mmCIF file of C-alpha atoms in Angstrom:
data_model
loop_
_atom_site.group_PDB
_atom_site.id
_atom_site.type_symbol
_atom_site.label_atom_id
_atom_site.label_comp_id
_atom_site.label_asym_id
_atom_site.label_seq_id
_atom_site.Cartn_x
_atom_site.Cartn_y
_atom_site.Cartn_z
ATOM 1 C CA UNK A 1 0.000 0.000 0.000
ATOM 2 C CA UNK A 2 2.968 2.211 0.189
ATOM 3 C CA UNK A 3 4.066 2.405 -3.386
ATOM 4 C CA UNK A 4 0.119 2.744 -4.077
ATOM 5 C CA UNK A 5 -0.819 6.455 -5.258
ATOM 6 C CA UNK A 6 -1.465 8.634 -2.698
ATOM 7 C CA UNK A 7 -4.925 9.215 -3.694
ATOM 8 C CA UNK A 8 -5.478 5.649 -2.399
ATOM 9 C CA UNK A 9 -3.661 6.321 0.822
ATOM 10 C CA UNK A 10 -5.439 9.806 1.763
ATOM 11 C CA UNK A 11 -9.156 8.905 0.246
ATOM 12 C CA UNK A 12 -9.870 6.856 3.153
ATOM 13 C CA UNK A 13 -8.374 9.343 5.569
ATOM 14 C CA UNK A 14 -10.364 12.255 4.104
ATOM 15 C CA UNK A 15 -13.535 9.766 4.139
ATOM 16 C CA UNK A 16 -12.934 9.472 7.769
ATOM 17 C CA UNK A 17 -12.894 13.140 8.469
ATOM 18 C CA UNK A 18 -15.670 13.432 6.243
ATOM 19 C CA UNK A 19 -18.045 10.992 8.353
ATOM 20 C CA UNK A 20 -16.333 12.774 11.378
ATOM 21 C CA UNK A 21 -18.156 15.722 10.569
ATOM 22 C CA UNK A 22 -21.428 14.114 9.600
ATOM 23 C CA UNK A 23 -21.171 13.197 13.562
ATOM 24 C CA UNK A 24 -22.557 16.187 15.357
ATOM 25 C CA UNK A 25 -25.734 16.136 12.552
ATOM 26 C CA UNK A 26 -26.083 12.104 13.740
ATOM 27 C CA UNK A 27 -26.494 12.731 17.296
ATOM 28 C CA UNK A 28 -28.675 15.910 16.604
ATOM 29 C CA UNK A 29 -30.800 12.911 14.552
ATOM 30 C CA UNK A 30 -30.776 10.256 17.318
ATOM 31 C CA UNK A 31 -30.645 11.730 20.509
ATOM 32 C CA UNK A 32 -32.678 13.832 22.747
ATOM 33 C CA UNK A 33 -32.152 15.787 26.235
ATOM 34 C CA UNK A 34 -33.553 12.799 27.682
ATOM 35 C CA UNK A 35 -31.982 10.115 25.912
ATOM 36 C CA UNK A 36 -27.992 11.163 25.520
ATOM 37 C CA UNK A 37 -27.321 8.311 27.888
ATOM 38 C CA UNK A 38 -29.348 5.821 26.505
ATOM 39 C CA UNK A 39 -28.288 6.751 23.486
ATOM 40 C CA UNK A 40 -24.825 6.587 24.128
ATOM 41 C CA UNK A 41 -25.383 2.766 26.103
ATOM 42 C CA UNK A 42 -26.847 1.564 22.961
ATOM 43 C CA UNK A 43 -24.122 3.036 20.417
ATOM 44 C CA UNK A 44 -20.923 1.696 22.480
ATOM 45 C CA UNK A 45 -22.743 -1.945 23.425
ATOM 46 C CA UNK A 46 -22.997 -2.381 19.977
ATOM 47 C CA UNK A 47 -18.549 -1.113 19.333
ATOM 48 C CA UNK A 48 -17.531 -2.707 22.135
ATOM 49 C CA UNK A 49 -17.992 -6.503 20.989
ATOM 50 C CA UNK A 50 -16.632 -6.133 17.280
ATOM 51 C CA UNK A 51 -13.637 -4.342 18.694
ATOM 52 C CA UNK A 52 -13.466 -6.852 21.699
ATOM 53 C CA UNK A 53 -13.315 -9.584 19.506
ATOM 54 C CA UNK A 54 -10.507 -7.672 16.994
ATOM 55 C CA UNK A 55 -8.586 -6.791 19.932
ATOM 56 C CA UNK A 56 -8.986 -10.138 21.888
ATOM 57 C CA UNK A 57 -5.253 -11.499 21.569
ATOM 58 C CA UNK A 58 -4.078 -7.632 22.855
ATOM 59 C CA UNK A 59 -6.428 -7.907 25.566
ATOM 60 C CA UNK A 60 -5.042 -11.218 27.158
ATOM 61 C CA UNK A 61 -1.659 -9.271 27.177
ATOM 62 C CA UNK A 62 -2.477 -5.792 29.606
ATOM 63 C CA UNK A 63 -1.560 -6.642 32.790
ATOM 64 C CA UNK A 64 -3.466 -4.723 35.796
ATOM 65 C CA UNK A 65 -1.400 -1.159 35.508
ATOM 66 C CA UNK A 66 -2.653 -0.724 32.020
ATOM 67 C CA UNK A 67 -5.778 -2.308 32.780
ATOM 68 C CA UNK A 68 -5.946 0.670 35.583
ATOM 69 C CA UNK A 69 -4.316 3.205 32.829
ATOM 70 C CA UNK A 70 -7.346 2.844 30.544
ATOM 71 C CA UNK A 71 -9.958 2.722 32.977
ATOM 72 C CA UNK A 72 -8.681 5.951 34.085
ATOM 73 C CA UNK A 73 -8.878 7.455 30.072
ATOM 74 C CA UNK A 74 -11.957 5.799 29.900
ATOM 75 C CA UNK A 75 -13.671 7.813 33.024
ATOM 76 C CA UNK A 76 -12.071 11.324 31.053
ATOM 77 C CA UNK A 77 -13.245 9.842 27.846
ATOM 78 C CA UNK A 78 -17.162 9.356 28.706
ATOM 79 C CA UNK A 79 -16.651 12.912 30.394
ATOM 80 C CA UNK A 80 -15.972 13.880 26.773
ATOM 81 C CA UNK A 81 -18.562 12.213 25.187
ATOM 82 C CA UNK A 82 -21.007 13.298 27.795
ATOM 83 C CA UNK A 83 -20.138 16.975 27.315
ATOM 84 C CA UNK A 84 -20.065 16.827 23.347
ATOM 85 C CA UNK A 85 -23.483 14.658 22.801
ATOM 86 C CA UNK A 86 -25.255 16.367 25.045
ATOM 87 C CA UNK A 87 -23.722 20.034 23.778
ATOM 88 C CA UNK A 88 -24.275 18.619 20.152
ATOM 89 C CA UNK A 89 -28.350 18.389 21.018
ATOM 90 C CA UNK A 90 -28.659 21.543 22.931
ATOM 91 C CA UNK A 91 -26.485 23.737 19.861
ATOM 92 C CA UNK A 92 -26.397 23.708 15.977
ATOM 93 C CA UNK A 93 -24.407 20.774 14.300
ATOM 94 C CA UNK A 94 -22.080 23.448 13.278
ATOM 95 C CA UNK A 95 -21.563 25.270 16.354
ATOM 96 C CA UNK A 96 -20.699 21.675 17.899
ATOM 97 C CA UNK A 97 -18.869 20.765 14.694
ATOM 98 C CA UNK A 98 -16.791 24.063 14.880
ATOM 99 C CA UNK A 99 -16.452 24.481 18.751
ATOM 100 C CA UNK A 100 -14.954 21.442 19.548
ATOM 101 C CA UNK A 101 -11.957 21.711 16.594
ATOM 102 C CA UNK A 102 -10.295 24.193 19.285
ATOM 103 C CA UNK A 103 -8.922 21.088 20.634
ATOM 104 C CA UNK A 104 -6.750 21.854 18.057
ATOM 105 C CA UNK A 105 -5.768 24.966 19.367
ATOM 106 C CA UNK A 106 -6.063 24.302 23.406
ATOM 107 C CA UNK A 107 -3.853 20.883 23.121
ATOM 108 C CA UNK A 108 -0.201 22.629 21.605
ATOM 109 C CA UNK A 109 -0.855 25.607 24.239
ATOM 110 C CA UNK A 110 -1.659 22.853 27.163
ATOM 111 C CA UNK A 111 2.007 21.115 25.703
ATOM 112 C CA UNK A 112 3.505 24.344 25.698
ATOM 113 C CA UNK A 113 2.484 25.545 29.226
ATOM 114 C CA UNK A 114 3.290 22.082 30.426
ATOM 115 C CA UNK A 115 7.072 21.476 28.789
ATOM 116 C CA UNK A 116 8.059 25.054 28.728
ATOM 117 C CA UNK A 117 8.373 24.729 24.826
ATOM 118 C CA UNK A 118 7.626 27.999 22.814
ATOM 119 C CA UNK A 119 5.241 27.702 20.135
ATOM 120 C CA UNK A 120 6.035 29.685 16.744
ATOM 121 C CA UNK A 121 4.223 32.903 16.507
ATOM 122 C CA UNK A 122 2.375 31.867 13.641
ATOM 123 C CA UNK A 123 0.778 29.527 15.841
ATOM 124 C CA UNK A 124 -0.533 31.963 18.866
ATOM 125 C CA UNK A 125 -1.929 34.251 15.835
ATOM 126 C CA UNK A 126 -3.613 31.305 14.441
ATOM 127 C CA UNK A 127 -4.756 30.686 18.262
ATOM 128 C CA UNK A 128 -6.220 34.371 18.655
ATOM 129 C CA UNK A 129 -8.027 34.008 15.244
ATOM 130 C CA UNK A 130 -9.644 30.788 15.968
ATOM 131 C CA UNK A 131 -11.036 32.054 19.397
ATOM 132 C CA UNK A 132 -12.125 35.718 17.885
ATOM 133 C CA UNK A 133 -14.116 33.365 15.652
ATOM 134 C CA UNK A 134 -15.325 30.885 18.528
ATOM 135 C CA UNK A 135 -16.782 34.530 20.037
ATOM 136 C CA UNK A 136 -18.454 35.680 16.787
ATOM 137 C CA UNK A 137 -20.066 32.063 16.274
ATOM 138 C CA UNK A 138 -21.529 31.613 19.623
ATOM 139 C CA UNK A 139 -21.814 35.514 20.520
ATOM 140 C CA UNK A 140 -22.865 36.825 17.450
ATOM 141 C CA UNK A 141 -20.226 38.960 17.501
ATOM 142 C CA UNK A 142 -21.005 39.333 21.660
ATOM 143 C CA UNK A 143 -24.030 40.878 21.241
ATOM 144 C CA UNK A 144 -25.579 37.782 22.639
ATOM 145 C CA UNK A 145 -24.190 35.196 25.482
ATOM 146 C CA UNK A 146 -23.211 31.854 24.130
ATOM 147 C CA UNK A 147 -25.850 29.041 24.256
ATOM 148 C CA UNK A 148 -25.477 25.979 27.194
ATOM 149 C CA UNK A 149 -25.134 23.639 24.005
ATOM 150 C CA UNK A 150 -21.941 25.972 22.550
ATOM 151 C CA UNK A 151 -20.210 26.219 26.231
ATOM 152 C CA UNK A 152 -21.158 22.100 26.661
ATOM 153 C CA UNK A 153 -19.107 21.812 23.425
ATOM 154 C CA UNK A 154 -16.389 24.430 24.807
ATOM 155 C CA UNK A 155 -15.717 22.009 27.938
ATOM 156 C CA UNK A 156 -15.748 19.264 26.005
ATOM 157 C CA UNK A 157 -12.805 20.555 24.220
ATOM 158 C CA UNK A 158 -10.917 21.237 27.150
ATOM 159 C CA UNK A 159 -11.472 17.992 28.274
ATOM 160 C CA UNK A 160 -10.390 16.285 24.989
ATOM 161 C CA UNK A 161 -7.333 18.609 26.006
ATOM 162 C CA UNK A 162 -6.873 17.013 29.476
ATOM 163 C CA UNK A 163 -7.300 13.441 28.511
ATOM 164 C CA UNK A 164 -4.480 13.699 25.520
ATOM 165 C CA UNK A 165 -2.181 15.030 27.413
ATOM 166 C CA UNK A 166 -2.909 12.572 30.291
ATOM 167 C CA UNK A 167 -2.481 9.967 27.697
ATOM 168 C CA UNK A 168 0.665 11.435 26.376
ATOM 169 C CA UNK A 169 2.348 10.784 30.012
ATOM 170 C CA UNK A 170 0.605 8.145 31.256
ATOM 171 C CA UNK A 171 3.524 5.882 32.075
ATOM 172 C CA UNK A 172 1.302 2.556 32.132
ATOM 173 C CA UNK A 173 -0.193 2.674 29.224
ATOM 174 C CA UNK A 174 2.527 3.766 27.066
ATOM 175 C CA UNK A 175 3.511 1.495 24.411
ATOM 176 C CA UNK A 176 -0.133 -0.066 24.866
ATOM 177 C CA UNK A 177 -1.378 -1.899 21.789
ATOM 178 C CA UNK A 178 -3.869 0.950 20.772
ATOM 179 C CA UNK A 179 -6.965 -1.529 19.732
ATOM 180 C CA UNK A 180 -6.713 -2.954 22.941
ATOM 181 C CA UNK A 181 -6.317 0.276 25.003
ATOM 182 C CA UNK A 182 -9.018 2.103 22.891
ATOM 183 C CA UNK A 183 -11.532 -0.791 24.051
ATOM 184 C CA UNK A 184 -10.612 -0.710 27.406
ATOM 185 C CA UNK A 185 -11.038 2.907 27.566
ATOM 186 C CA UNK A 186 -14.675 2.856 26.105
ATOM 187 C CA UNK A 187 -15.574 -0.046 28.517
ATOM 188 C CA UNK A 188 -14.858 1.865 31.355
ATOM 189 C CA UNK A 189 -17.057 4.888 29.624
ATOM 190 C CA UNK A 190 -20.025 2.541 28.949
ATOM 191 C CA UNK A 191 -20.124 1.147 32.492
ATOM 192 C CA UNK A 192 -20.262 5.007 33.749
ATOM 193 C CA UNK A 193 -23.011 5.382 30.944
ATOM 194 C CA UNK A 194 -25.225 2.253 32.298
ATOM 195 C CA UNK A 195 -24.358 2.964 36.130
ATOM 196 C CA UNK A 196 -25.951 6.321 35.064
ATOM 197 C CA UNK A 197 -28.933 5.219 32.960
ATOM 198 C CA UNK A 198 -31.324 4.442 35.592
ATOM 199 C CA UNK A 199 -31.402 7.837 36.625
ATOM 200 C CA UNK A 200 -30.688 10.117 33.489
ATOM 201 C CA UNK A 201 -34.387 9.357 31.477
ATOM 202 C CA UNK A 202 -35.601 6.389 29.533
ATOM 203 C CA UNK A 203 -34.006 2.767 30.097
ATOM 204 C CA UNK A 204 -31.397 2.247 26.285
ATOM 205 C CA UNK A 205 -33.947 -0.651 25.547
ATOM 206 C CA UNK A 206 -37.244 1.549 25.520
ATOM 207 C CA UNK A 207 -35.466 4.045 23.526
ATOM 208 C CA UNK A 208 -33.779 1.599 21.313
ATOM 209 C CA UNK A 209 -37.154 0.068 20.887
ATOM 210 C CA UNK A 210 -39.134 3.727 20.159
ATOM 211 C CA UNK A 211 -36.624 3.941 17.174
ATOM 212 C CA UNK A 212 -37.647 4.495 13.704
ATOM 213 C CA UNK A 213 -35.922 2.709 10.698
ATOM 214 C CA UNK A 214 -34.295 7.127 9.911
ATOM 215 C CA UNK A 215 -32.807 6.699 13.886
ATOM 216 C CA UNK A 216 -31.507 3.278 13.452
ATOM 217 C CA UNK A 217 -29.736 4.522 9.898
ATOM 218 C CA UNK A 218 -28.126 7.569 12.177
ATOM 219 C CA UNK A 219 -26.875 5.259 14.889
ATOM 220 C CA UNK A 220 -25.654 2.714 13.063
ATOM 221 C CA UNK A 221 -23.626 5.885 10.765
ATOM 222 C CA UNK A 222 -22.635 6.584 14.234
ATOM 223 C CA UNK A 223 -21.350 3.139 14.685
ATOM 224 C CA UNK A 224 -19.969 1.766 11.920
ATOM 225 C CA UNK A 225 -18.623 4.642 10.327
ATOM 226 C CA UNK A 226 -18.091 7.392 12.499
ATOM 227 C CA UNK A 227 -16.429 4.717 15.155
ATOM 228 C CA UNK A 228 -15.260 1.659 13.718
ATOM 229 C CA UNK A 229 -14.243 2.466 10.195
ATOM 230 C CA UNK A 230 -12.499 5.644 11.700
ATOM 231 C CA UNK A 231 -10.312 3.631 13.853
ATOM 232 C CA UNK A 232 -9.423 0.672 11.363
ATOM 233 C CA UNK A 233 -8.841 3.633 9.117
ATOM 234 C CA UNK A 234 -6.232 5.325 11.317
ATOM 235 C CA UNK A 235 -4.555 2.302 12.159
ATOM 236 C CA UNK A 236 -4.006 1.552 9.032
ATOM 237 C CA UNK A 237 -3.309 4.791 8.140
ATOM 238 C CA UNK A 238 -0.526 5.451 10.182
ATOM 239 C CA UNK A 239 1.224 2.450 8.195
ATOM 240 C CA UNK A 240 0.495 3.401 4.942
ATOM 241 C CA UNK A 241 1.681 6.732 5.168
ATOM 242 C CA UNK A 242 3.145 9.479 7.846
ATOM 243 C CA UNK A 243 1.538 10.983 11.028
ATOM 244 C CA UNK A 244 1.834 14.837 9.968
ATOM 245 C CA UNK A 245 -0.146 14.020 6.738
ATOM 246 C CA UNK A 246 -3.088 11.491 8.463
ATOM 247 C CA UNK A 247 -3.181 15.087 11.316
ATOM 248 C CA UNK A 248 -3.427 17.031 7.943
ATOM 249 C CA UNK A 249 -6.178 15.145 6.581
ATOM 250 C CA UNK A 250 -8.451 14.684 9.508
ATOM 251 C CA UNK A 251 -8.080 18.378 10.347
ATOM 252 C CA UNK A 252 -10.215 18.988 7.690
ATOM 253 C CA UNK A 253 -13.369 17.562 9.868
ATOM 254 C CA UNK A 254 -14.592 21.145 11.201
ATOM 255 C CA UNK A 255 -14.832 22.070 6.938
ATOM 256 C CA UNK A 256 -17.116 19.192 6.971
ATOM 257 C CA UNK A 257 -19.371 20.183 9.727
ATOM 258 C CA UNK A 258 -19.848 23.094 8.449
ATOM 259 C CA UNK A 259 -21.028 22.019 5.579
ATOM 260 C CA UNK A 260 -23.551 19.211 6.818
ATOM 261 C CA UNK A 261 -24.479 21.750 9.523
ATOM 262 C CA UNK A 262 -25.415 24.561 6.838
ATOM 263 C CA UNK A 263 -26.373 22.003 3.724
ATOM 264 C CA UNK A 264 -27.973 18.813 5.457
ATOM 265 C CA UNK A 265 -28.817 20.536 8.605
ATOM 266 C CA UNK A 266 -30.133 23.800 7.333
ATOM 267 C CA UNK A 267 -27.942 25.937 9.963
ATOM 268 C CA UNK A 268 -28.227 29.907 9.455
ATOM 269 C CA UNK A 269 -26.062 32.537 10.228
ATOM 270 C CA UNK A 270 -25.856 36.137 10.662
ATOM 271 C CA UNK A 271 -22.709 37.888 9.198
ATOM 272 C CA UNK A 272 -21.050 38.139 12.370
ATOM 273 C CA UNK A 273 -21.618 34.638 12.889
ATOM 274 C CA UNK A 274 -20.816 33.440 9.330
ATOM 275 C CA UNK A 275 -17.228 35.617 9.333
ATOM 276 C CA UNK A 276 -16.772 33.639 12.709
ATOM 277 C CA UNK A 277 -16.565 30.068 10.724
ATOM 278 C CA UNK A 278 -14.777 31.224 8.499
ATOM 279 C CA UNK A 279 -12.331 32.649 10.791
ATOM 280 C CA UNK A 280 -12.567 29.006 12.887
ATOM 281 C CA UNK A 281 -11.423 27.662 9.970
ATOM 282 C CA UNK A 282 -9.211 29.762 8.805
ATOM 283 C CA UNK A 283 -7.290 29.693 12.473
ATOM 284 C CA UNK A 284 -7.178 25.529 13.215
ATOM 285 C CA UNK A 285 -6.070 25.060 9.603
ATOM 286 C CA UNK A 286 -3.260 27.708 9.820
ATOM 287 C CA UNK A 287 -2.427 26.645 13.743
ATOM 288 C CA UNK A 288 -2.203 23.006 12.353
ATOM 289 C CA UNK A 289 0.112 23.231 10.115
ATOM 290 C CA UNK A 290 2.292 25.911 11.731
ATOM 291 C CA UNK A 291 3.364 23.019 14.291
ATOM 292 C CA UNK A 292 3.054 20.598 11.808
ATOM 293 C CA UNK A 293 4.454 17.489 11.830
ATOM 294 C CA UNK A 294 3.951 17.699 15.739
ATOM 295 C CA UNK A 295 0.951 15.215 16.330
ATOM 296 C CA UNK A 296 -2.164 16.825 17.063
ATOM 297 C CA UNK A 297 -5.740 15.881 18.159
ATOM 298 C CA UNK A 298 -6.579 14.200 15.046
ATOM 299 C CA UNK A 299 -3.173 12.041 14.753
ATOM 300 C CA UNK A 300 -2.927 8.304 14.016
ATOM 301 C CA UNK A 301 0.297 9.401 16.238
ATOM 302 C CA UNK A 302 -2.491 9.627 18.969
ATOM 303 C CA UNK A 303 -3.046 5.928 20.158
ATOM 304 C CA UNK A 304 -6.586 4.985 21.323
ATOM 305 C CA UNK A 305 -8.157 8.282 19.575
ATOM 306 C CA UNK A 306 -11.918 8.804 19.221
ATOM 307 C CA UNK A 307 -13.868 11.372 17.977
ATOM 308 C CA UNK A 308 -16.558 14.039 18.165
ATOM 309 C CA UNK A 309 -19.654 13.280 19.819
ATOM 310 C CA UNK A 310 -18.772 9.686 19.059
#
C-alpha cells in the first residue's frame, strides 16, 4: 500500500474526516435531552464486541497497571462524550462541529504551558483568530451570550485537552497496543453510561425500541462509520503513510461540519456569525500546520483516539 498512489492512501483518511463531521448532525438525529445516555449505552454496546473480539489477543496481554491506565482514560473519555453529545443536542451541528476543533488549538498551548516549549508565533496568531471566531459564532459577535449547548461543546474541548495530554504521560499505558487500550477505555465509559442510565431518562432498551428505521440509519452511521471504520482507518493509516499528513487530513473535519451543519442541517447565520466560521477555519487550519508534523488531536500518532460526539 505504500508504493500505491497517494490518492489511495489519503481517500480513506479524508472519508474518515468526512463521516467525522457528519457526527454532530447524527447525534442531533438520534438523541434527545432525555436520551444522551441511553443513546450513548446503545451506540458503544454495539462497538464494544466487534472491537473486543478484533482486539482479543491484545487484551489477554495488559496486565493490571494498564488495565488501571485505561480505565482511568476511559472515566475522562465518557466525560468527553457526555459533554459533546449532550452540547451537540442543545447547539447547531455546526456550532458543535466548529467548537470542539479548538482542541486543536487548546492541546499545543496545554504542551507548551506544560514542557516550557515555545510555540512559533504563527501559531498563537492562528490561536487568537480561531477564538475571535469561537466569540463571533456563539456571541454573534457578543451581542448575545453563548448558548449551554456551545459552552457544553467548549468544555468538552478542554477535556479532549486534558485526557491527551494525560495519555501522552501516562507511564502505564505507554507502548499499549492501541486496539486494545481504545476498548478498554470505552468499557470503562459505557459502564459510567449504564451505572448512570437508571437515573438520566428512559431505560437504552425503551429508547432503542421507540426507534424508527431514519434513527436506526443515524446510529448505526454513528457506529460503523463514524467509530469503527475511523479507527481501522487510522490504524491503518498510520502504516500506509506518515503521522503529519493522516493530522493534515483529519483536520479537515470542522470544513465538513460546516457544511452538513449549513447544507444537510439547514444551519443559518448572521454575518457576524458566518465571518466567525470562516475565521474558525481559517485559524485551526493555519495553527495546524504551523506546528506541523507535531501530532495533534486528530493524529494516528495519537493511540486509542476517538472522535466528536462519538
Amino acid at each position: 500500500m505504500r508504493t500505491s498512489s497517494p490518492l489511495v492512501r489519503d481517500l480513506p483518511v479524508l472519508l474518515v474526516a468526512v463521516v467525522w463531521g457528519s457526527s454532530f448532525l447524527a447525534v442531533k438525529q438520534v438523541a434527545e435531552p432525555d436520551t444522551v445516555i441511553a443513546m450513548l449505552v446503545v451506540r458503544f454496546g454495539l462497538v464494544l464486541p466487534v472491537l473486543g473480539l478484533a482486539a482479543r489477543r491484545a487484551l489477554r496481554g495488559l496486565g493490571p497497571r494498564e488495565w488501571l491506565g485505561g480505565g482511568l482514560l476511559g472515566l475522562i473519555l465518557g466525560g468527553i462524550f457526555l459533554l459533546e453529545t449532550y452540547g451537540a443536542v442543545h447547539t447547531s451541528a455546526t456550532n458543535a462541529g466548529l467548537v470542539i476543533s479548538l482542541t486543536m488549538i487548546f492541546t499545543p498551548l496545554a504542551e507548551s504551558a506544560v514542557g516550557r516549549i515555545r510555540l512559533p508565533r504563527a501559531f498563537l496568531a492562528a490561536a487568537a483568530l480561531s477564538l475571535l471566531g469561537v466569540a463571533l459564532l456563539t456571541g454573534d459577535g457578543g451581542f448575545r451570550a453563548p448558548s449551554g449547548g456551545d459552552l457544553l461543546v467548549l468544555g468538552a474541548a478542554v477535556v479532549r485537552t486534558v485526557h491527551v495530554l494525560t495519555m501522552a504521560r501516562m507511564k502505564a499505558v505507554r507502548g499499549t497496543d492501541s486496539l486494545a487500550l481504545t476498548w478498554v477505555q470505552l468499557a470503562a465509559a459505557t459502564v459510567v453510561f449504564a451505572l448512570a442510565a437508571p437515573f438520566a431518562g428512559p431505560s437504552p432498551w425503551s429508547v432503542a425500541a421507540s426507534w424508527g428505521p431514519a434513527q436506526w440509519a443515524w446510529l448505526l452511521h454513528l457506529t460503523v462509520f463514524c467509530t469503527l471504520f475511523a479507527f481501522f482507518v487510522q490504524m491503518w493509516a498510520v502504516r500506509a503513510t506518515s503521522p503529519s499528513r493522516v493530522s493534515l487530513l483529519l483536520g479537515t473535519e470542522p470544513l465538513w461540519a460546516a457544511v452538513f451543519g449549513i447544507t444537510v442541517a439547514g444551519d443559518r447565520f448572521g454575518p457576524l456569525a458566518l465571518g466567525g466560521v470562516v475565521l474558525i477555519l481559517a485559524g485551526t487550519e493555519w495553527g495546524r500546520r504551523a506546528i506541523t508534523p507535531a501530532p495533534v488531536p486528530g493524529s494516528a500518532a495519537e493511540p486509542g483516539r476517538l472522535p466528536q460526539p462519538a
